[in-house]
mmCIF file of C-alpha atoms in Angstrom:
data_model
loop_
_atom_site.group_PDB
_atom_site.id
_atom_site.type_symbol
_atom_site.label_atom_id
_atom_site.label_comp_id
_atom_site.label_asym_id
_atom_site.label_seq_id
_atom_site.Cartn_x
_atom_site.Cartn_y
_atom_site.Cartn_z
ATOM 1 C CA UNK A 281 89.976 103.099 100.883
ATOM 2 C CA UNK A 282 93.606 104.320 100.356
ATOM 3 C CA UNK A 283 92.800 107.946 99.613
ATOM 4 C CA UNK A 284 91.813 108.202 103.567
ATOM 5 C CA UNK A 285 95.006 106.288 104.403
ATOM 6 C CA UNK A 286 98.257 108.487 105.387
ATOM 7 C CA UNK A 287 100.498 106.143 107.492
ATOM 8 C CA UNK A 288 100.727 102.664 107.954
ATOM 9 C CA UNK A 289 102.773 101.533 110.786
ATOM 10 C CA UNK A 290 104.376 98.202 110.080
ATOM 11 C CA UNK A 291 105.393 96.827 113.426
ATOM 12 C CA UNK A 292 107.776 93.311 114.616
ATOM 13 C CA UNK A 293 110.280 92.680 117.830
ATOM 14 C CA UNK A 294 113.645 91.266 116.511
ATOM 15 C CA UNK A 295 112.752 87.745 116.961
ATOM 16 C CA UNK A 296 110.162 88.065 114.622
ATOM 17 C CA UNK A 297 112.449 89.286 112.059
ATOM 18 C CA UNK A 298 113.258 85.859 110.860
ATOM 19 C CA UNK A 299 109.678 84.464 109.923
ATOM 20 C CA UNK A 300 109.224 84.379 106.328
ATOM 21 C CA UNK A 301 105.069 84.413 106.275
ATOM 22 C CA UNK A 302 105.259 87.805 108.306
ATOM 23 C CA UNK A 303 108.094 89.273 105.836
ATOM 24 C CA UNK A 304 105.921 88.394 102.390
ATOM 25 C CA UNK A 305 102.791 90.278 104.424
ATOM 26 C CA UNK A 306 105.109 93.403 105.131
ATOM 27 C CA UNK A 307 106.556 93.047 101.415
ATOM 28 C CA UNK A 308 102.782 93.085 99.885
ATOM 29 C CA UNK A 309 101.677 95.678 102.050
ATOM 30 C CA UNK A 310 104.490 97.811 101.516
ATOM 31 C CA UNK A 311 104.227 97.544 97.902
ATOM 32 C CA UNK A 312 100.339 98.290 98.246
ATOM 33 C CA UNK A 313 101.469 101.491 100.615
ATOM 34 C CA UNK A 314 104.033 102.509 97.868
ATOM 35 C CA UNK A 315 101.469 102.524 94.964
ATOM 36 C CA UNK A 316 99.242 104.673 96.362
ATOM 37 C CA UNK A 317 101.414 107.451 98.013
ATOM 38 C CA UNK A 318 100.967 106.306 101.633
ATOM 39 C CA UNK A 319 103.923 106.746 104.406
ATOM 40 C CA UNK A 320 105.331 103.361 105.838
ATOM 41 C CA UNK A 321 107.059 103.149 108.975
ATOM 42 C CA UNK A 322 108.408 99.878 111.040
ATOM 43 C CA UNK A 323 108.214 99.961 114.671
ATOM 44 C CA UNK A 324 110.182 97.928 116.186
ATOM 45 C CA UNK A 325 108.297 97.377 119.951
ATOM 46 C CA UNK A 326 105.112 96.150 118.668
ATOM 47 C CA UNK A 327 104.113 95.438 122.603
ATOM 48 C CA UNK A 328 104.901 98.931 123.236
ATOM 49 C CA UNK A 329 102.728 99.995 120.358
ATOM 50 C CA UNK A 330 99.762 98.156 121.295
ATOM 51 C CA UNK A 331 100.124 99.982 124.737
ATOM 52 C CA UNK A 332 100.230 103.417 123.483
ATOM 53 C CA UNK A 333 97.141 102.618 121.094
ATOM 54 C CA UNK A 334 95.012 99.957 123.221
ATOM 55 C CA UNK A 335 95.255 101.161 126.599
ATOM 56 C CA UNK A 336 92.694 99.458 128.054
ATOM 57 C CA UNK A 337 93.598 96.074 126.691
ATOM 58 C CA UNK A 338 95.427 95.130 129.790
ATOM 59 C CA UNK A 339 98.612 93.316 130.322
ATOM 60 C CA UNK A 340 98.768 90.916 127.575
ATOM 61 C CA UNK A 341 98.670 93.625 124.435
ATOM 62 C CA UNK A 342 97.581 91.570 121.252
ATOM 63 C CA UNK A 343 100.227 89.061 119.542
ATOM 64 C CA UNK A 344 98.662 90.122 115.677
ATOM 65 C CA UNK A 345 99.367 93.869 115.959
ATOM 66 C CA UNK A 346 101.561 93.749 113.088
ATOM 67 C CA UNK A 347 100.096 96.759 110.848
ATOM 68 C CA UNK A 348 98.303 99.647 111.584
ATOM 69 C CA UNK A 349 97.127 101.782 108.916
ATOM 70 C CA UNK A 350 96.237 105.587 109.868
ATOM 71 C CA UNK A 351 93.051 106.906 108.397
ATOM 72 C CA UNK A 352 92.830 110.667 107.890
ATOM 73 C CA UNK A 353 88.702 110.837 106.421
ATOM 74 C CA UNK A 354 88.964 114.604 106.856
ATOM 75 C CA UNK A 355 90.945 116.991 104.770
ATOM 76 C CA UNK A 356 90.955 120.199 107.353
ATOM 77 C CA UNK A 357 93.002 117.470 109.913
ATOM 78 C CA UNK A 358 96.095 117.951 107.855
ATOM 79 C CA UNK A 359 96.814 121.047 109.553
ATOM 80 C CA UNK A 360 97.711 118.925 112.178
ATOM 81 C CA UNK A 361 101.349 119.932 113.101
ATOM 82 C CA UNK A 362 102.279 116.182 114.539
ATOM 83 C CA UNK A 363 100.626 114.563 111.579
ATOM 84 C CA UNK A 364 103.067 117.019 109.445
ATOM 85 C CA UNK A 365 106.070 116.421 111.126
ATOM 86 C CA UNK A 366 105.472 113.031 110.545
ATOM 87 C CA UNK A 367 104.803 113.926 106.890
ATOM 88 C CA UNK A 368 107.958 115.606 106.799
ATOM 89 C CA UNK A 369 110.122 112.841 108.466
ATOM 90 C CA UNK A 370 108.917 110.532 105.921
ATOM 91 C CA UNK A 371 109.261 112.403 103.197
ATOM 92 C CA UNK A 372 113.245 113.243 104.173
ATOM 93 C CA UNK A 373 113.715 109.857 105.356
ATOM 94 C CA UNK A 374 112.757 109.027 101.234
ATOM 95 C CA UNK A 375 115.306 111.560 100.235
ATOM 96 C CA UNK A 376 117.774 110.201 102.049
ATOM 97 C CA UNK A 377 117.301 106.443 100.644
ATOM 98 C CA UNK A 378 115.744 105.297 103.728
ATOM 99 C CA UNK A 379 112.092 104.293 102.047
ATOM 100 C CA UNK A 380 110.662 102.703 105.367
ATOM 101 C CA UNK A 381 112.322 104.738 108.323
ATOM 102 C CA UNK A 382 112.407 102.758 111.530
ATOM 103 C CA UNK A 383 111.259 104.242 115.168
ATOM 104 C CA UNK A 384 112.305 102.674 118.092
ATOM 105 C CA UNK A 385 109.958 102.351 120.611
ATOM 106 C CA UNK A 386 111.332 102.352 124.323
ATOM 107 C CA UNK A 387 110.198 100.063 127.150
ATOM 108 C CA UNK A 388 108.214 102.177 129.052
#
C-alpha cells in the first residue's frame, strides 16, 4: 500500500553498480516511488545497512537487501523529528536537482 510508504531505501556496494538486472529493478522502483510521492534514497553500504536493521542476523548480513521500503501506518508518527529531518533532506536534496540523494554508510 503506498499511502503507508514514506521512504524507500535503495541500497548497492560499488561493484554492484555495473549489473544491469539490479539497475532496471532500481529504475522501476524508483519510478513506482516517484508516482506516488514517496522519498528515495541509495545507500551505498548495503552490508552496513543490513547490520543496523537485522542485528541479530549474524555475520553474514543478507546478499538481497537491495530495497527497503519504510512504512509509516500511523499518521500521529509524523511528528517524529528524525522521520522529518529526513523529510526535509529529501525534499532539499529535490530542490537542489539531486532526485535520489545518496548516504554513505561507514564501516563500522
Amino acid at each position: 500500500d503506498p499511502d503507508n510508504v514514506v521512504l524507500c531505501l535503495l541500497a548497492a556496494d560499488e561493484e554492484e553498480e555495473g549489473d544491469a538486472a539490479l539497475q532496471i529493478h532500481f529504475t522501476l522502483i524508483q519510478a513506482f516511488c516517484c508516482e506516488n510521492d514517496i522519498n528515495i534514497l541509495r545507500v551505498s553500504n548495503p552490508a552496513r545497512l543490513a547490520q543496523l536493521l537485522l542485528p541479530d542476523a549474524g555475520p553474514e548480513p543478507p546478499t538481497d537487501l537491495h530495497c527497503v521500503l519504510v512504512t509509516n501506518p500511523h499518521a500521529s508518527q509524523w511528528k517524529d523529528p528524525a522521520l522529518s529531518q529526513l523529510m526535509c533532506f529529501c525534499r532539499e536534496s529535490r530542490y537542489m536537482d539531486q532526485w535520489v540523494p545518496v548516504i554513505n554508510l561507514p564501516e563500522r
